[in-house]
XYZ file of C-alpha atoms in Angstrom:
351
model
C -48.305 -76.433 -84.778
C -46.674 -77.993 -81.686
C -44.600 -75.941 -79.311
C -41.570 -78.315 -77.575
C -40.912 -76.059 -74.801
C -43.985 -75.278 -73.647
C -45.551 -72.893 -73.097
C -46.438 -70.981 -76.593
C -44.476 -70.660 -79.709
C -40.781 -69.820 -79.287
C -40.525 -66.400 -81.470
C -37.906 -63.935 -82.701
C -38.993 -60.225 -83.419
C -36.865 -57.768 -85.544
C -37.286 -54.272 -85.115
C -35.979 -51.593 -87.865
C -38.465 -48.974 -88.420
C -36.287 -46.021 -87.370
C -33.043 -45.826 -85.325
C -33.003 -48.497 -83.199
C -31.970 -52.111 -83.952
C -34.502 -54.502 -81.835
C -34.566 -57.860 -81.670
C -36.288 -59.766 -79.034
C -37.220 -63.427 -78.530
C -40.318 -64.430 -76.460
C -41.780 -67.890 -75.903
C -45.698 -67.545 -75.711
C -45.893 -64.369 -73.242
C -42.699 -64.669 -71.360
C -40.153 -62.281 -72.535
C -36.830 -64.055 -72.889
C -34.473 -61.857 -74.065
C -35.196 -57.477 -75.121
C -31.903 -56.556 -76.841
C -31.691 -52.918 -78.272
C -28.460 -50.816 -80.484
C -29.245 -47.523 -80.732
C -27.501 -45.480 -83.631
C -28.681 -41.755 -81.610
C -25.307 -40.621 -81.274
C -24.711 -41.091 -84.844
C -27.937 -38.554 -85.578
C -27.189 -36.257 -82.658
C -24.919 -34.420 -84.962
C -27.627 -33.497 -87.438
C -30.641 -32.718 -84.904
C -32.837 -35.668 -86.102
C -32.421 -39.146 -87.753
C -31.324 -39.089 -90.916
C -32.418 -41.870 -93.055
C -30.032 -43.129 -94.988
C -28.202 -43.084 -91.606
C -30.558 -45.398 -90.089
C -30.243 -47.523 -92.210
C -26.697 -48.163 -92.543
C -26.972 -48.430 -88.900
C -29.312 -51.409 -89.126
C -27.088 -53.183 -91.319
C -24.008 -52.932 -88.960
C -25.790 -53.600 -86.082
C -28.403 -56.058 -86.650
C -26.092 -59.418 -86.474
C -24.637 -58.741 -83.372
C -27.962 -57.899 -81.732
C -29.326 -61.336 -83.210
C -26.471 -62.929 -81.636
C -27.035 -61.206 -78.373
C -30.703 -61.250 -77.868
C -30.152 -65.380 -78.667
C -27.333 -65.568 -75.748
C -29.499 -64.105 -73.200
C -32.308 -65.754 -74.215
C -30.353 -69.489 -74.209
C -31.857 -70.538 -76.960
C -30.443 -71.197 -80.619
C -32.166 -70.464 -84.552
C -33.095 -74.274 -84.711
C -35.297 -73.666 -81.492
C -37.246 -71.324 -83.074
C -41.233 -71.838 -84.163
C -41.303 -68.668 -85.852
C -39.764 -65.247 -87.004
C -41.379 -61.750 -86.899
C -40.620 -58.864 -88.690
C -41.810 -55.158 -88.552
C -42.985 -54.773 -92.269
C -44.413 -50.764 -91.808
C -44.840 -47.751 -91.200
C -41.526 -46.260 -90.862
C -38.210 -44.987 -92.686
C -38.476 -47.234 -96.028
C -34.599 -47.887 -96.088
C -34.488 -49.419 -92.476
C -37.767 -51.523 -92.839
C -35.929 -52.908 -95.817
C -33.112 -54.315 -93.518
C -34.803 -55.810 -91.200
C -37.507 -57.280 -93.605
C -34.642 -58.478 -95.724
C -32.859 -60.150 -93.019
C -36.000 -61.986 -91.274
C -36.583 -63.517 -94.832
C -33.020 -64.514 -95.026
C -33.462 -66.019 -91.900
C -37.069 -67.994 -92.035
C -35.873 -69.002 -95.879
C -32.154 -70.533 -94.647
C -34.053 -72.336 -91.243
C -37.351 -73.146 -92.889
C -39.376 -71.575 -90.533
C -42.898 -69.204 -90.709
C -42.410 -65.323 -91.125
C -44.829 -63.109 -90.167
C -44.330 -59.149 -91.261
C -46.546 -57.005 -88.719
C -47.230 -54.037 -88.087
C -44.931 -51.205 -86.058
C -47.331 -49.536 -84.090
C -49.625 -52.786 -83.576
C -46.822 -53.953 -82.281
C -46.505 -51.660 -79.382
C -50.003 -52.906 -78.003
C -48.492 -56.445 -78.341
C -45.976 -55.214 -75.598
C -48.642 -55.306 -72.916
C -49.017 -58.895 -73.433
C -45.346 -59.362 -71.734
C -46.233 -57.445 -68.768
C -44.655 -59.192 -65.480
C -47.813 -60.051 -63.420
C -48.875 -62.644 -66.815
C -52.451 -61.349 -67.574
C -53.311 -60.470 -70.910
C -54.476 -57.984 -72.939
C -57.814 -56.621 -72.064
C -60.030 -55.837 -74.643
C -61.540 -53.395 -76.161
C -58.931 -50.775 -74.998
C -57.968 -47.410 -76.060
C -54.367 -47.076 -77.383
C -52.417 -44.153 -77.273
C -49.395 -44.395 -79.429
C -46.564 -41.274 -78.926
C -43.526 -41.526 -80.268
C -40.981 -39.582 -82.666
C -42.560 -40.693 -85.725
C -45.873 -41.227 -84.425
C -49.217 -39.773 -82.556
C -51.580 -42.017 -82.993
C -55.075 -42.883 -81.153
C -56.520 -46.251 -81.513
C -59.381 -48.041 -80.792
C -58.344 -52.214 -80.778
C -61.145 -54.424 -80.436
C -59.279 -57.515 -81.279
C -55.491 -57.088 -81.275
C -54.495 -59.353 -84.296
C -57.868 -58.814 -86.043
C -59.662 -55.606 -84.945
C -57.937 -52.477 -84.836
C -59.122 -48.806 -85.393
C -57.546 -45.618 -86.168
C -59.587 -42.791 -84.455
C -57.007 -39.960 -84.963
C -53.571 -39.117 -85.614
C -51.367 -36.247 -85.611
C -52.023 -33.940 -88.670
C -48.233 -32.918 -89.055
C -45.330 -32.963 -86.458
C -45.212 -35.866 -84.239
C -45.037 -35.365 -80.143
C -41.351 -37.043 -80.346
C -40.694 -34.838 -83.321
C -42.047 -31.215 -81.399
C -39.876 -32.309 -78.171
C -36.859 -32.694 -80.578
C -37.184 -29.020 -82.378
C -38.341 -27.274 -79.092
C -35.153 -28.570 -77.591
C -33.292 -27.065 -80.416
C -35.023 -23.474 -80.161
C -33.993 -23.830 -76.461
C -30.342 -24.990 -77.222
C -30.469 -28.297 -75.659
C -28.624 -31.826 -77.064
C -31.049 -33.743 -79.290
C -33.014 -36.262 -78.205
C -35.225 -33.158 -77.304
C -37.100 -35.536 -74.887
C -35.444 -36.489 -72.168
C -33.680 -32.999 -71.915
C -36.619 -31.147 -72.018
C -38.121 -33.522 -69.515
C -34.993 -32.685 -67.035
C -35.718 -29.073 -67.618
C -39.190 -28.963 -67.087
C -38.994 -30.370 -63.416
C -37.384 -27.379 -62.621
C -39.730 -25.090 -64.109
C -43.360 -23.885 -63.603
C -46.055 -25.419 -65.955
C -48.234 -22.545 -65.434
C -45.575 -20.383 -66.255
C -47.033 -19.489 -69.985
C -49.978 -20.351 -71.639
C -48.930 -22.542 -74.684
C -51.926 -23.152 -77.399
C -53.766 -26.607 -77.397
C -53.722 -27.536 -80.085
C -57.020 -28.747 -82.066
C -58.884 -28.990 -78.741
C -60.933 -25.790 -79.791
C -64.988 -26.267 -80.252
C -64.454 -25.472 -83.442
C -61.746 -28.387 -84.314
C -63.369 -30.899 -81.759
C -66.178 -31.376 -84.726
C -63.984 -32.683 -87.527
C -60.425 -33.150 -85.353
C -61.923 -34.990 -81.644
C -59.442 -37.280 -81.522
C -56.668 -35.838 -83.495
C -53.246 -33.826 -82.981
C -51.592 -31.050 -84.250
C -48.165 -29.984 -82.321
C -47.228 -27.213 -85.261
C -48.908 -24.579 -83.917
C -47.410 -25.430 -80.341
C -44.335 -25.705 -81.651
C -43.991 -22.235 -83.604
C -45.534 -20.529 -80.560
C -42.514 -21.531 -78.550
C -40.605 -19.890 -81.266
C -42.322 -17.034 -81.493
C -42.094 -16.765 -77.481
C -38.218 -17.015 -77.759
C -37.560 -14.615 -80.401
C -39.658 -12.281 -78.446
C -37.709 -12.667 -75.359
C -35.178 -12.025 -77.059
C -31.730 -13.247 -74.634
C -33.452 -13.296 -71.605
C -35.154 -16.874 -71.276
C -36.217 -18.778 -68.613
C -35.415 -22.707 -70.114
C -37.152 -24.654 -66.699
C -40.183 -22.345 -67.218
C -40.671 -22.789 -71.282
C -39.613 -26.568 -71.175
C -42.548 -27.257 -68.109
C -45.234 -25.250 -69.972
C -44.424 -27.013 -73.133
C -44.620 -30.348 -71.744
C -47.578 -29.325 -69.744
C -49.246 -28.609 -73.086
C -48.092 -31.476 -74.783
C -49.259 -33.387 -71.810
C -52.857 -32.001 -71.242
C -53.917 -32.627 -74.931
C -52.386 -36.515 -75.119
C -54.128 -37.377 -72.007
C -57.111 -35.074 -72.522
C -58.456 -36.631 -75.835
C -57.358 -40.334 -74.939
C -59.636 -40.132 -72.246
C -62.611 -38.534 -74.000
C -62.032 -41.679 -76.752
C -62.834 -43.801 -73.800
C -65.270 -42.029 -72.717
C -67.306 -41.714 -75.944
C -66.640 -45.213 -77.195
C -67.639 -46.736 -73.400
C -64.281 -48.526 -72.733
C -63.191 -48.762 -69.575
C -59.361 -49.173 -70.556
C -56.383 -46.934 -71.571
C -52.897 -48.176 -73.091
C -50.084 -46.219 -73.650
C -47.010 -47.434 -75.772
C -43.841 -45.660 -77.649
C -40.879 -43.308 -76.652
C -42.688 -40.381 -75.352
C -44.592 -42.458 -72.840
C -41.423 -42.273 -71.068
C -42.161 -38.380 -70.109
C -42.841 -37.852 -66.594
C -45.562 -35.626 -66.980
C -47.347 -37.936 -69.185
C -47.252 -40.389 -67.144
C -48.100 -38.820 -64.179
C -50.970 -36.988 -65.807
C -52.246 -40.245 -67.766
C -52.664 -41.850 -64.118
C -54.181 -38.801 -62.547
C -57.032 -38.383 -65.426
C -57.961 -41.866 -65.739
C -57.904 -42.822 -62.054
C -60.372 -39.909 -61.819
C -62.500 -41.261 -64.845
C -62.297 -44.861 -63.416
C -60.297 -46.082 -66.754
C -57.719 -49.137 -65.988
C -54.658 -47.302 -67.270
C -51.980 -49.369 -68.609
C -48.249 -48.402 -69.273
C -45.377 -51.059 -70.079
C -42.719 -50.756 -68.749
C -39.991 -48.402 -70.003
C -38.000 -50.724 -71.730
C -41.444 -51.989 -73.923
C -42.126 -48.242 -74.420
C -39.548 -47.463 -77.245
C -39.063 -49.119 -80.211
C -37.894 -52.695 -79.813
C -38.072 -56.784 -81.334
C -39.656 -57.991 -77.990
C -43.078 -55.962 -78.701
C -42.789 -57.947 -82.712
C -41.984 -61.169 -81.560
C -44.759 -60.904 -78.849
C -47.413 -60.106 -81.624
C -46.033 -62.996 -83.484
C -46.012 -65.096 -81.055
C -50.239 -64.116 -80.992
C -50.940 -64.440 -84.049
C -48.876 -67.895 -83.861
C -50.767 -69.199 -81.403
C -54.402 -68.340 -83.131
C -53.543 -69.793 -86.042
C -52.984 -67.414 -88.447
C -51.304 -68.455 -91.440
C -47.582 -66.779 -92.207
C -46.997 -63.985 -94.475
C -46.391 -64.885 -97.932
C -42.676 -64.401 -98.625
C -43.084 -61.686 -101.514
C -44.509 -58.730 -98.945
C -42.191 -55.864 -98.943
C -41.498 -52.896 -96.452
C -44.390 -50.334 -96.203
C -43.579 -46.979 -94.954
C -47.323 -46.267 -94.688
C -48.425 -49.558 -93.496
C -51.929 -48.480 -92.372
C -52.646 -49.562 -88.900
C -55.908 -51.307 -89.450
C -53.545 -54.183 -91.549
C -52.156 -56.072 -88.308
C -50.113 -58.652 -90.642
C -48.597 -58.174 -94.004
């Protein structure tokens, strides 16, 4: 395949695994356009995203993002080389929008589709970092979002990827949401217990960690389990009865959500002998997981790598930049029967 601009294939990415409507449009590693509609406000009402809510969502707001994301990139369908779809994991109902719509789309303009996988994807978004070098591998990945805690181990990023552990039950994203709601703040939990936490003392109370015992480390190294953390906040509130200190809870929290991310991404690296950290989805946009992430791996001499904020959350740029990778290698295009996979293991990089 020949690429008239220049430059690597021109590719569109649709994103529809959750709540937000992504679609982004990248030519080779240069990120052209990074268009995002949210439908939060709609779940706000009912704590959480509900799916059939989602998914409705999608539907209303996928053709004007299309439209947008192609105005600010300049470009039009019949420019396109390719089209790339999230095909799994995530809420089955919104997959199914944007899977149905990408085949629409690569049937009516004749051009390849390539379903790929969600949380892949969000290592793809470190190939569209500003300063044009590419991914560096092997590299650890850790993956925190609403729906997913994931650690992986990517060798090869469209042909080599590893799950070393994931979160046994509630999600990071899904433990700031419900802690929020124990502590009566506005869902999305995470940004509000971020705000509250920087007035607060971390050290304040000893929240569990959780599977970081001796005992778990055998069977659970480089898994996650927020449960426990989650109920102990609870526990602490009922306790306390009205008298609550909201800064001091929401820093210890965080502090323990923060210690165990960063504290068993860096022993994968260490045990494994790579030298490189990623970090990718919503919850990467904490401060104190951030901030602790650099502190822990500038210490262990691990290049830490975090996209930028915009690349963190759910979006079509992160899609279309896999694409666009597996475009230019050479890889043929999905067949045009593969349906939406809520479970779409991550060691299946294309449908």
């Amino acid at each position: 395949m020949t690429f008239d601009g220049g430059g690597g294939p021109l590719v569109l990415g649709i994103e529809t695994s959750c709540d937000e409507t992504g679609v982004g449009i990248v030519r080779g590693t240069e990120l052209l356009a990074n268009v995002i509609s949210s439908s939060m406000d709609e779940h706000a009402r009912y704590g959480g995203v509900v799916p059939e809510v989602a998914a409705r969502a999608h539907l209303e707001a996928l053709r004007p993002t299309l439209e947008a994301a192609l105005a600010e990139a300049g470009v039009g369908l019949n420019d396109l080389d390719a089209i790339a779809v999230t095909a799994g994991p995530g809420l089955a109902g919104a997959l199914m929008v944007g899977v149905g719509a990408a085949k629409a789309l690569a049937i009516s303009r004749g051009l390849p589709l390539y379903g790929v996988n969600h949380l892949v994807g969000h290592v793809g978004a470190d190939l569209l970092r500003a300063d044009g070098g590419d991914l560096e591998t092997p590299t650890i990945a850790l993956l925190v979002s609403g729906g997913h805690t994931s650690l992986l181990l990517v060798r090869d990023l469209t042909r080599d990827v590893e799950l070393l552990g994931e979160t046994l039950d509630d999600a990071a994203g899904e433990a700031f949401d419900k802690v929020a709601r124990l502590l009566g703040l506005p869902y999305p939990g995470g940004p509000r217990i971020d705000a509250e936490a920087a007035k607060g003392d971390p050290n304040a109370i000893r929240f569990p960690r959780g599977l970081t015992h001796p005992k778990d480390l055998d069977r659970h190294r480089y898994d996650f389990s927020f449960s426990g953390l989650k109920t102990a906040v609870a526990r602490y509130v009922e306790q306390a009865g009205g008298e609550v200190n909201i800064p001091d809870i929401a820093a210890s929290f965080r502090e323990s959500v923060a210690d165990v991310l960063t504290a068993k991404a860096i022993a994968a690296c260490r045990d494994l002998g790579v030298p490189r950290l990623l970090l990718g989805g919503g919850v990467v946009a904490n401060s104190r997981v951030r901030e602790l992430a650099t502190e822990r791996a500038a210490e262990a001499g691990i290049a830490l790598r975090i996209p930028p904020l915009t690349l963190c959350t759910d979006n079509g740029a992160m899609i279309a930049a896999l694409g666009a990778r597996l475009v230019a290698e050479g890889h043929a295009p999905s067949l045009l029967d593969f349906g939406a996979d809520s479970t779409l293991p991550v060691t299946i990089v294309q449908t």
